[in-house]
Coordinates of C-alpha atoms (C1' of nucleotides) in Angstrom, one line a residue:
Chain A
M1 CA 127.4 131.6 85.3
S2 CA 125.2 134.7 85.8
F3 CA 123.3 136.4 88.6
S4 CA 120.2 137.7 86.9
A5 CA 116.5 137.5 87.7
E6 CA 115.7 134.6 85.4
L7 CA 114.7 132.5 88.5
S8 CA 111.8 134.8 89.2
P9 CA 109.2 132.5 87.6
W10 CA 110.5 129.7 89.8
L11 CA 110.3 131.9 92.8
G12 CA 106.7 132.6 91.8
R13 CA 106.0 128.9 91.9
L14 CA 107.6 128.5 95.3
T15 CA 105.7 131.4 96.8
M16 CA 102.5 130.0 95.4
R17 CA 103.0 127.1 97.8
S18 CA 105.0 128.6 100.7
R19 CA 105.4 131.9 102.3
L20 CA 108.8 133.4 102.1
D21 CA 110.0 136.7 103.4
D22 CA 112.0 139.3 101.4
A23 CA 115.4 138.0 102.5
E24 CA 114.5 134.4 101.6
Q25 CA 113.1 135.5 98.2
H26 CA 116.2 137.5 97.6
A27 CA 118.3 134.5 98.4
I28 CA 116.5 132.4 95.8
L29 CA 116.8 135.1 93.1
Q30 CA 120.5 135.5 93.8
L31 CA 121.3 131.9 93.2
P32 CA 123.9 131.5 90.4
I33 CA 122.5 129.8 87.3
H34 CA 124.0 128.1 84.3
T35 CA 121.7 128.2 81.3
I36 CA 121.6 125.4 78.8
H37 CA 119.5 124.8 75.7
V38 CA 118.1 121.3 75.0
R39 CA 116.8 120.0 71.7
A40 CA 113.4 118.4 71.6
N41 CA 113.5 114.7 72.6
A42 CA 116.9 115.0 74.2
D43 CA 117.4 113.5 77.6
F44 CA 119.3 116.0 79.8
V45 CA 119.2 113.9 83.0
R46 CA 119.7 110.2 82.6
L47 CA 118.5 107.4 84.9
D48 CA 120.7 106.6 87.8
E49 CA 122.9 109.5 87.0
S50 CA 124.3 111.4 90.0
V51 CA 123.5 115.1 89.5
D52 CA 125.0 118.1 91.3
H53 CA 122.4 120.6 90.2
V54 CA 118.7 121.2 89.9
S55 CA 117.1 121.8 86.6
V56 CA 114.6 124.7 86.5
V57 CA 112.5 125.0 83.3
A58 CA 112.7 128.4 81.8
E59 CA 111.2 127.6 78.4
G60 CA 109.6 124.5 76.8
I61 CA 108.0 121.4 78.3
V62 CA 110.0 118.8 80.2
G63 CA 108.9 115.2 81.0
R64 CA 110.0 112.9 83.7
F65 CA 110.2 109.4 82.4
D66 CA 110.3 105.9 83.7
Q67 CA 110.2 102.9 81.5
T68 CA 109.7 99.1 81.4
A69 CA 112.4 96.7 80.5
E70 CA 111.1 96.5 77.0
G71 CA 111.5 100.3 76.7
T72 CA 107.9 101.4 76.6
R73 CA 107.8 104.7 78.5
Q74 CA 105.6 106.3 81.1
I75 CA 105.8 110.0 81.7
T76 CA 105.4 110.4 85.4
A77 CA 105.4 114.2 85.6
L78 CA 105.2 117.2 83.3
H79 CA 107.2 120.3 84.0
L80 CA 106.2 123.7 82.7
P81 CA 108.2 126.9 82.7
G82 CA 108.8 128.0 86.2
D83 CA 108.9 124.4 87.6
A84 CA 112.0 122.9 89.1
A85 CA 112.0 119.5 87.5
D86 CA 114.2 117.7 90.1
L87 CA 114.3 119.7 93.2
H88 CA 114.4 116.5 95.1
S89 CA 117.8 115.8 93.8
V90 CA 119.2 118.2 96.4
A91 CA 118.2 115.7 99.0
L92 CA 118.7 112.6 96.9
P93 CA 121.2 113.2 94.1
R94 CA 120.8 110.0 92.3
A95 CA 118.1 110.4 89.6
R96 CA 115.5 107.7 89.8
S97 CA 113.9 109.0 86.6
A98 CA 115.2 110.5 83.4
L99 CA 114.3 114.0 82.3
Q100 CA 113.6 114.7 78.7
A101 CA 112.7 117.9 76.8
L102 CA 109.5 117.3 75.0
T103 CA 110.0 120.5 73.0
P104 CA 113.1 122.6 72.5
A105 CA 113.8 123.8 76.1
T106 CA 115.8 126.2 78.1
I107 CA 117.0 124.9 81.4
L108 CA 118.5 126.9 84.2
R109 CA 120.9 124.8 86.2
V110 CA 121.2 125.7 89.9
S111 CA 124.0 123.9 91.8
H112 CA 123.2 121.8 94.8
A113 CA 126.0 123.5 96.6
S114 CA 124.4 127.0 96.2
L115 CA 121.0 125.6 97.1
R116 CA 122.3 123.9 100.2
S117 CA 124.0 127.0 101.4
A118 CA 120.7 128.9 101.0
M119 CA 118.9 126.1 102.8
A120 CA 121.4 126.2 105.7
Q121 CA 121.0 130.0 106.0
Y122 CA 117.2 130.0 105.7
P123 CA 115.3 126.9 107.1
A124 CA 112.1 128.2 105.5
I125 CA 113.8 127.6 102.1
T126 CA 114.4 123.9 102.9
E127 CA 110.8 123.8 104.0
A128 CA 109.6 125.4 100.8
F129 CA 111.5 122.9 98.7
W130 CA 110.1 120.0 100.7
R131 CA 106.6 121.4 100.3
D132 CA 107.1 121.9 96.6
G133 CA 107.8 118.2 96.3
I134 CA 104.7 117.4 98.3
V135 CA 102.5 119.2 95.9
D136 CA 104.2 117.4 93.0
Q137 CA 103.3 114.2 94.7
A138 CA 99.7 115.3 95.0
V139 CA 99.7 115.8 91.3
Q140 CA 101.2 112.3 90.8
S141 CA 98.4 110.9 93.0
Q142 CA 95.8 112.4 90.7
W143 CA 97.6 110.9 87.7
M144 CA 97.5 107.6 89.4
V145 CA 93.7 107.9 89.6
N146 CA 93.7 108.9 86.0
L147 CA 95.8 105.9 85.0
G148 CA 94.0 103.4 87.2
R149 CA 90.4 104.4 87.2
R150 CA 89.4 106.6 84.3
D151 CA 88.8 105.8 80.6
A152 CA 90.6 107.3 77.7
K153 CA 88.4 110.3 77.3
A154 CA 88.5 111.3 80.9
R155 CA 92.3 110.8 81.0
I156 CA 92.9 113.1 78.1
A157 CA 90.4 115.6 79.3
H158 CA 91.9 115.6 82.8
L159 CA 95.3 116.2 81.5
L160 CA 94.1 119.1 79.4
C161 CA 92.3 120.7 82.3
E162 CA 95.4 120.3 84.5
V163 CA 97.7 121.9 82.0
A164 CA 95.3 124.7 81.4
C165 CA 95.1 125.4 85.1
R166 CA 98.9 125.1 85.6
T167 CA 99.6 127.6 82.8
G168 CA 97.0 130.0 84.3
A169 CA 95.1 129.9 81.0
V170 CA 91.7 129.4 82.4
A171 CA 89.4 132.4 82.4
D172 CA 85.7 132.7 82.0
N173 CA 85.0 129.0 81.2
H174 CA 87.5 129.2 78.4
A175 CA 91.2 128.5 78.0
E176 CA 93.7 128.9 75.2
F177 CA 97.3 127.7 75.6
S178 CA 100.1 126.2 73.6
L179 CA 100.7 122.5 74.1
P180 CA 103.5 121.8 71.6
V181 CA 103.8 118.1 72.5
T182 CA 103.3 115.1 70.3
Q183 CA 100.3 112.8 70.5
Q184 CA 102.9 110.1 71.3
H185 CA 103.9 112.2 74.3
L186 CA 100.3 112.5 75.4
S187 CA 100.0 108.7 75.1
E188 CA 103.0 108.3 77.4
V189 CA 101.4 110.5 80.0
T190 CA 98.0 108.9 79.8
G191 CA 99.1 105.3 79.5
L192 CA 97.3 104.9 76.2
T193 CA 98.4 104.3 72.6
A194 CA 99.2 107.2 70.3
V195 CA 96.5 105.9 68.0
H196 CA 93.9 105.9 70.7
V197 CA 95.0 109.4 71.9
N198 CA 94.3 110.5 68.3
R199 CA 90.8 109.1 68.3
T200 CA 90.0 110.4 71.7
L201 CA 91.1 113.9 70.8
R202 CA 88.9 113.7 67.8
A203 CA 86.0 112.6 70.0
L204 CA 86.5 115.6 72.3
R205 CA 86.7 117.9 69.2
E206 CA 83.5 116.4 67.8
E207 CA 81.8 117.2 71.1
N208 CA 82.9 120.8 70.8
L209 CA 84.8 120.6 74.0
I210 CA 88.2 121.5 72.6
H211 CA 89.6 122.9 69.4
A212 CA 93.1 122.1 68.3
E213 CA 94.9 124.4 65.9
G214 CA 98.4 123.1 65.4
R215 CA 100.0 123.2 68.8
Q216 CA 97.6 125.7 70.1
L217 CA 94.9 124.2 72.2
T218 CA 91.6 125.8 73.0
I219 CA 89.2 124.5 75.7
L220 CA 85.9 125.8 74.4
D221 CA 83.9 124.8 77.5
F222 CA 86.0 124.3 80.5
A223 CA 83.2 123.4 82.9
S224 CA 82.0 120.6 80.6
L225 CA 85.5 119.3 79.9
A226 CA 86.1 119.3 83.7
R227 CA 82.9 117.3 84.1
V228 CA 84.0 114.7 81.5
A229 CA 87.5 114.7 83.2
D230 CA 86.2 114.5 86.8
F231 CA 88.6 117.4 87.4
T232 CA 88.8 119.7 90.3
A233 CA 91.8 122.0 90.6
G234 CA 92.3 121.9 94.4
Y235 CA 95.2 119.5 94.3
L236 CA 97.3 121.8 92.2
Q237 CA 97.7 124.0 95.2
M238 CA 97.6 127.2 93.1
A239 CA 97.7 129.0 96.4
V240 CA 97.1 132.5 95.2
A241 CA 93.7 131.4 94.1
F242 CA 92.7 128.6 96.5
G243 CA 94.0 129.3 99.9
E244 CA 96.7 130.5 102.3
P245 CA 100.3 129.9 101.5
E246 CA 102.0 127.8 104.1
R247 CA 104.9 128.2 106.4
I248 CA 106.1 126.3 109.5
V249 CA 109.2 128.1 110.5
A250 CA 108.3 131.4 112.2
L251 CA 108.6 134.5 110.1
P252 CA 111.5 136.8 111.4
Q253 CA 108.8 139.2 112.7
G254 CA 107.5 136.4 114.9
E255 CA 104.4 135.9 112.9
P256 CA 103.1 132.3 113.5
S257 CA 102.6 129.8 110.7
Chain B
M1 CA 100.6 109.8 125.9
S2 CA 103.8 107.7 126.5
F3 CA 107.5 107.9 125.9
S4 CA 108.4 104.4 125.0
A5 CA 110.5 102.9 122.1
E6 CA 107.6 102.0 119.9
L7 CA 108.9 104.3 117.3
S8 CA 112.0 102.3 116.7
P9 CA 110.6 100.5 113.6
W10 CA 110.0 104.0 112.1
L11 CA 113.4 105.1 113.1
G12 CA 114.7 102.1 111.3
R13 CA 112.9 103.1 108.2
L14 CA 114.3 106.6 108.4
T15 CA 117.9 105.5 108.9
M16 CA 117.5 103.2 106.0
R17 CA 117.2 106.3 103.8
S18 CA 119.1 108.9 105.8
R19 CA 122.1 109.0 108.1
L20 CA 121.2 110.3 111.6
D21 CA 123.6 110.5 114.5
D22 CA 122.8 109.3 118.0
A23 CA 121.3 112.6 119.3
E24 CA 119.1 112.8 116.3
Q25 CA 118.0 109.2 116.6
H26 CA 117.3 109.8 120.3
A27 CA 115.2 112.8 119.4
I28 CA 113.0 110.6 117.2
L29 CA 112.6 107.9 119.8
Q30 CA 111.8 110.4 122.5
L31 CA 108.8 111.8 120.5
P32 CA 105.6 111.5 122.5
I33 CA 103.1 109.2 120.9
H34 CA 99.4 108.5 121.2
T35 CA 98.4 105.0 120.2
I36 CA 95.1 104.3 118.5
H37 CA 93.5 101.1 117.2
V38 CA 91.6 101.2 113.9
R39 CA 89.2 98.7 112.6
A40 CA 89.6 97.2 109.2
N41 CA 88.1 99.4 106.4
A42 CA 87.9 102.4 108.7
D43 CA 89.2 105.8 107.4
F44 CA 91.3 107.4 110.1
V45 CA 92.3 110.4 108.1
R46 CA 89.7 111.9 105.8
L47 CA 90.1 113.9 102.6
D48 CA 90.7 117.6 103.1
E49 CA 90.9 117.2 106.8
S50 CA 93.4 119.4 108.5
V51 CA 95.6 117.1 110.7
D52 CA 97.9 118.1 113.5
H53 CA 99.7 114.8 113.8
V54 CA 101.5 112.2 111.7
S55 CA 100.3 108.6 111.6
V56 CA 103.0 106.0 112.0
V57 CA 101.9 102.4 111.3
A58 CA 102.8 100.1 114.1
E59 CA 100.6 97.1 113.0
G60 CA 98.5 96.3 110.0
I61 CA 98.4 97.7 106.5
V62 CA 97.3 101.1 105.6
G63 CA 96.2 102.4 102.2
R64 CA 96.2 106.0 100.9
F65 CA 93.2 106.6 98.8
D66 CA 92.0 108.9 96.1
Q67 CA 88.8 108.5 94.3
T68 CA 86.8 109.6 91.3
A69 CA 83.5 111.5 91.5
E70 CA 81.6 108.3 91.1
G71 CA 83.4 106.9 94.1
T72 CA 85.6 104.2 92.5
R73 CA 88.8 104.3 94.4
Q74 CA 92.5 104.1 93.6
I75 CA 95.0 103.3 96.3
T76 CA 98.0 105.5 95.7
A77 CA 100.3 104.1 98.4
L78 CA 100.5 101.2 100.8
H79 CA 102.0 101.7 104.2
L80 CA 103.4 98.8 106.1
P81 CA 104.5 98.6 109.8
G82 CA 107.3 101.1 110.4
D83 CA 106.1 103.5 107.7
A84 CA 104.9 107.0 108.4
A85 CA 101.8 107.3 106.3
D86 CA 101.6 111.1 106.1
L87 CA 104.8 112.6 107.1
H88 CA 104.2 115.2 104.5
S89 CA 101.4 116.6 106.6
V90 CA 104.0 118.2 108.8
A91 CA 104.7 120.6 105.9
L92 CA 101.3 120.6 104.4
P93 CA 98.7 119.8 107.1
R94 CA 95.6 119.5 104.8
A95 CA 95.3 115.9 103.7
R96 CA 95.0 115.5 100.0
S97 CA 94.2 111.8 100.3
A98 CA 92.4 109.7 102.8
L99 CA 94.1 107.1 104.9
Q100 CA 92.3 103.8 105.6
A101 CA 93.2 100.7 107.5
L102 CA 93.0 97.7 105.1
T103 CA 93.3 95.4 108.1
P104 CA 92.9 96.0 111.8
A105 CA 95.7 98.4 112.5
T106 CA 97.6 100.1 115.3
I107 CA 98.6 103.7 114.6
L108 CA 101.1 105.8 116.5
R109 CA 100.1 109.4 116.4
V110 CA 103.0 111.9 116.6
S111 CA 102.0 115.5 116.9
H112 CA 103.2 118.0 114.4
A113 CA 104.2 120.3 117.3
S114 CA 106.7 117.8 118.6
L115 CA 108.0 116.9 115.2
R116 CA 108.5 120.6 114.4
S117 CA 110.5 121.1 117.5
A118 CA 112.7 118.2 116.7
M119 CA 113.1 119.6 113.2
A120 CA 114.0 123.0 114.5
Q121 CA 116.7 121.5 116.8
Y122 CA 118.1 119.1 114.2
P123 CA 118.1 120.2 110.6
A124 CA 119.1 116.6 109.6
I125 CA 115.7 115.4 110.8
T126 CA 113.9 117.8 108.5
E127 CA 116.1 116.5 105.8
A128 CA 115.4 112.9 106.6
F129 CA 111.7 113.6 106.5
W130 CA 112.0 115.3 103.2
R131 CA 114.0 112.4 101.8
D132 CA 111.5 109.9 103.2
G133 CA 108.9 111.5 101.0
I134 CA 111.1 111.5 98.0
V135 CA 111.5 107.7 98.3
D136 CA 107.8 107.4 98.6
Q137 CA 107.5 109.4 95.5
A138 CA 109.9 107.1 93.6
V139 CA 107.6 104.2 94.6
Q140 CA 104.7 106.1 93.3
S141 CA 106.5 106.6 90.0
Q142 CA 106.9 102.8 89.7
W143 CA 103.3 102.4 90.4
M144 CA 102.5 104.8 87.6
V145 CA 104.5 102.7 85.2
N146 CA 102.6 99.7 86.5
L147 CA 99.2 101.3 86.0
G148 CA 100.1 102.9 82.6
R149 CA 102.3 100.4 80.9
R150 CA 102.0 96.9 82.3
D151 CA 99.3 94.2 81.8
A152 CA 97.4 92.7 84.7
K153 CA 99.8 89.8 85.3
A154 CA 102.8 92.1 85.5
R155 CA 101.0 94.6 87.7
I156 CA 100.0 92.0 90.3
A157 CA 103.4 90.3 90.1
H158 CA 105.1 93.7 90.6
L159 CA 103.1 94.5 93.6
L160 CA 103.8 91.2 95.2
C161 CA 107.6 91.6 94.6
E162 CA 107.5 95.1 96.1
V163 CA 105.7 94.1 99.2
A164 CA 107.9 91.1 99.6
C165 CA 111.0 93.3 99.4
R166 CA 109.6 96.0 101.7
T167 CA 108.7 93.5 104.4
G168 CA 112.2 92.1 104.1
A169 CA 110.8 88.6 103.3
V170 CA 113.0 87.8 100.4
A171 CA 115.7 85.3 100.9
D172 CA 117.2 82.7 98.6
N173 CA 114.8 83.3 95.7
H174 CA 111.9 82.7 98.0
A175 CA 109.6 84.8 100.1
E176 CA 106.8 84.1 102.6
F177 CA 104.9 86.9 104.1
S178 CA 101.4 87.8 105.2
L179 CA 99.3 89.9 103.0
P180 CA 96.0 90.1 104.8
V181 CA 94.2 92.3 102.3
T182 CA 91.2 91.6 100.1
Q183 CA 91.3 91.0 96.4
Q184 CA 89.2 94.1 96.2
H185 CA 92.0 96.1 97.8
L186 CA 94.5 94.6 95.4
S187 CA 92.3 95.7 92.5
E188 CA 92.3 99.2 93.9
V189 CA 96.1 99.2 94.0
T190 CA 96.5 97.8 90.5
G191 CA 93.7 99.7 88.7
L192 CA 92.0 96.4 87.8
T193 CA 88.7 94.8 88.7
A194 CA 88.4 92.4 91.7
V195 CA 87.3 89.7 89.3
H196 CA 90.3 90.2 87.1
V197 CA 92.7 90.2 90.1
N198 CA 91.2 86.9 91.0
R199 CA 91.8 85.4 87.6
T200 CA 95.3 86.8 87.4
L201 CA 96.2 85.4 90.8
R202 CA 95.0 82.0 89.7
A203 CA 97.2 82.3 86.6
L204 CA 100.2 83.1 88.7
R205 CA 99.4 80.1 90.9
E206 CA 99.0 77.8 87.9
E207 CA 102.5 78.9 86.7
N208 CA 103.8 77.9 90.2
L209 CA 105.1 81.4 90.8
I210 CA 103.1 81.9 93.9
H211 CA 101.2 80.0 96.5
A212 CA 98.4 81.6 98.5
E213 CA 97.3 80.0 101.8
G214 CA 94.7 82.2 103.4
R215 CA 96.3 85.5 103.9
Q216 CA 99.8 84.0 103.8
L217 CA 101.5 84.5 100.5
T218 CA 104.5 82.6 99.3
I219 CA 106.6 83.6 96.3
L220 CA 107.9 80.2 95.1
D221 CA 110.4 81.6 92.6
F222 CA 111.2 85.2 93.2
A223 CA 113.5 85.6 90.2
S224 CA 110.9 84.4 87.8
L225 CA 108.1 86.4 89.4
A226 CA 110.4 89.5 89.1
R227 CA 110.9 88.8 85.5
V228 CA 107.2 88.6 84.8
A229 CA 106.8 91.8 86.9
D230 CA 109.7 93.6 85.3
F231 CA 110.7 94.3 88.9
T232 CA 114.0 95.6 90.2
A233 CA 114.3 96.6 93.8
G234 CA 116.5 99.7 93.4
Y235 CA 113.8 102.3 93.7
L236 CA 112.8 101.1 97.1
Q237 CA 116.0 102.5 98.5
M238 CA 116.5 99.8 101.1
A239 CA 119.7 101.5 101.8
V240 CA 121.2 98.9 104.0
A241 CA 121.3 96.5 101.1
F242 CA 121.7 98.9 98.2
G243 CA 124.0 101.8 99.0
E244 CA 125.1 104.5 101.3
P245 CA 122.6 106.3 103.4
E246 CA 122.4 109.9 102.6
R247 CA 122.9 113.1 104.5
I248 CA 123.5 116.7 103.5
V249 CA 123.8 118.6 106.7
A250 CA 127.3 117.9 108.1
L251 CA 127.5 115.4 110.9
P252 CA 128.5 117.0 114.2
Q253 CA 131.9 115.5 114.0
G254 CA 132.4 117.4 110.8
E255 CA 132.1 114.4 108.5
P256 CA 130.9 115.4 105.0
S257 CA 127.8 114.0 103.4
Chain C
dC1 C1' 110.9 120.6 46.7
dG2 C1' 111.6 116.4 49.4
dC3 C1' 112.7 113.8 53.5
dA4 C1' 111.4 112.8 58.1
dT5 C1' 108.1 113.1 61.5
dA6 C1' 103.5 113.4 63.1
dT7 C1' 98.6 112.7 62.4
dT8 C1' 94.8 110.3 60.8
dT9 C1' 92.0 106.3 59.4
dG10 C1' 90.5 101.3 58.9
dA11 C1' 90.2 96.6 60.2
dT12 C1' 91.1 93.1 63.4
dA13 C1' 92.7 91.0 67.6
dG14 C1' 93.1 90.9 72.5
dA15 C1' 92.6 92.3 77.2
dT16 C1' 89.7 93.7 80.7
dT17 C1' 85.2 94.9 82.4
dT18 C1' 80.6 94.0 83.5
dC19 C1' 76.9 91.4 85.1
dA20 C1' 75.1 87.6 87.5
dA21 C1' 75.5 83.4 90.0
dT22 C1' 77.7 80.2 92.9
dT23 C1' 80.9 78.5 96.1
dT24 C1' 83.9 79.1 99.8
dA25 C1' 85.7 81.4 103.9
dT26 C1' 85.1 84.0 108.2
dG27 C1' 83.2 85.6 112.3
dT28 C1' 79.6 85.7 115.8
dG29 C1' 75.9 84.5 119.0
dG30 C1' 73.6 80.9 121.1
Chain D
dC1 C1' 81.0 73.7 119.0
dC2 C1' 77.4 74.5 115.6
dA3 C1' 74.3 77.4 112.8
dC4 C1' 73.7 81.4 110.7
dA5 C1' 74.9 85.8 108.5
dT6 C1' 78.1 88.2 106.1
dA7 C1' 82.0 89.0 103.4
dA8 C1' 85.2 87.3 100.1
dA9 C1' 86.6 84.4 96.4
dT10 C1' 85.5 82.1 92.3
dT11 C1' 83.5 81.0 87.8
dG12 C1' 81.0 81.8 83.2
dA13 C1' 79.3 84.5 79.3
dA14 C1' 78.9 88.6 76.9
dA15 C1' 79.9 93.4 76.1
dT16 C1' 83.4 97.1 75.8
dC17 C1' 87.4 99.3 75.5
dT18 C1' 92.0 99.6 73.9
dA19 C1' 95.9 97.7 71.4
dT20 C1' 97.9 96.2 67.2
dC21 C1' 99.0 96.3 62.5
dA22 C1' 99.2 98.6 58.2
dA23 C1' 98.5 102.3 55.3
dA24 C1' 97.5 106.8 53.7
dT25 C1' 97.7 111.7 54.4
dA26 C1' 99.5 116.0 56.6
dT27 C1' 103.0 118.8 58.3
dG28 C1' 107.3 120.9 59.3
dC29 C1' 111.9 121.8 58.1
dG30 C1' 116.3 122.2 55.6

DNA sequence: CGCATATTTGATAGATTTCAATTTATGTGG
DNA sequence: CCACATAAATTGAAATCTATCAAATATGCG
């Protein structure tokens, strides 16, 4: 249990979507954490488990899973460093999905108890948590469009565009970022077969839209890839770039929302 | 603007997922509403529109839509009478999806202003709203499994099982309920083609799993249909039947969550 | 260096879409 | 209440996309 500033990437994510004053931000940073390391492919939250803490991703990539009775899996969300993977568990502690590290990962556990006391003291924090989930839900909606209405090439392209934006790697029609996940994992995100993911990636490579070097992925022409993907970044609510952060509860100074 | 008890189905939905005391329940029922009637296939909330009220469904079926650039649509959520279709708009007023009536519908508009003052007075109400969205998100996750990992027959069967459960129509391995939506709408939910929905429904009929009489749908053998669908009702959080309603904020009497 | 895991490729089967009619409901005005 | 106009459901045949199965490389790691 420590009281460091390791939660600052998460705070950055929250303030990207909600406006928090100094005291509220301080309350977040002060939250006690318990750091754990998770091996690749290890579940660290299991289905129907009752959890008493939230998992904030510090390093690595985390997937939220659901599965069919036969065991084929669907990844319903991808969590990158700075994301809280199951903030909703504060309000509904029984996990309806499993969380798995797709790569070796470092997780910061924040107890529900401490989060609840922060929420009780600062209503704007409750609101920020709620809003965080809403944005996640908007991402899920886009994924549903992906799964239901786009072909394999667009699905993969869309995913790559999204991850590039979420990692902040896009600049000047170009993006380079690490995506150390398996093609099997990509298939579980996109509702395809690992084989088909492989072929689709090759097609994108042959069109000179992307370049894959090991786990390093380069988007050579972001605009064209976004066109193939039918991607627009608005739904990601990267507030710094796309609009005003939100707040309902009045700021202490009396500033309106 | 009236102050009647028309919100009581919505209150029922909320208390199915969260525990609210008398004062809190009263605060919900007291909310001023503005009733509107919407024709079938009419959008009543448009994409990127900034809304200042929540739409509670009183009658009819409402779909939440997203679409690709070419205009093919994906329904990302279905809202039945008693559901608030965009409760999240209280926290994030810009609509990231459109809302459309799939049938003639009656909508109760509840202003954000009045909701916010209820939230300010009763933190448990904020919490209940948040939790409501979390359950919606769990439903979306199941839909993602549907879209990504199940074949046409299972997708349709799963949807029918879900709607049957949500309308409370299931009893004794049998369910009869009205589903006055078009096969085109079903295809937009399931990520299929209207033609394929038609063929799949016929297949389910030929297996004597369902019976369709106009817009009245009968599930002849719920257990078998659920097996085909790989359906289990847990995620719907129909708390009355499946577990304790939740609450974080202490009850006034001091009762713990 | 060698095992285990991941990627890549080929050939084939299967599911779903697409396109184009046709039939059947549904609603409306006379 | 009927006739008409429109929307919805249904069917067939062909084209496409994606999955499946099986094997052959690569790659990473101890």
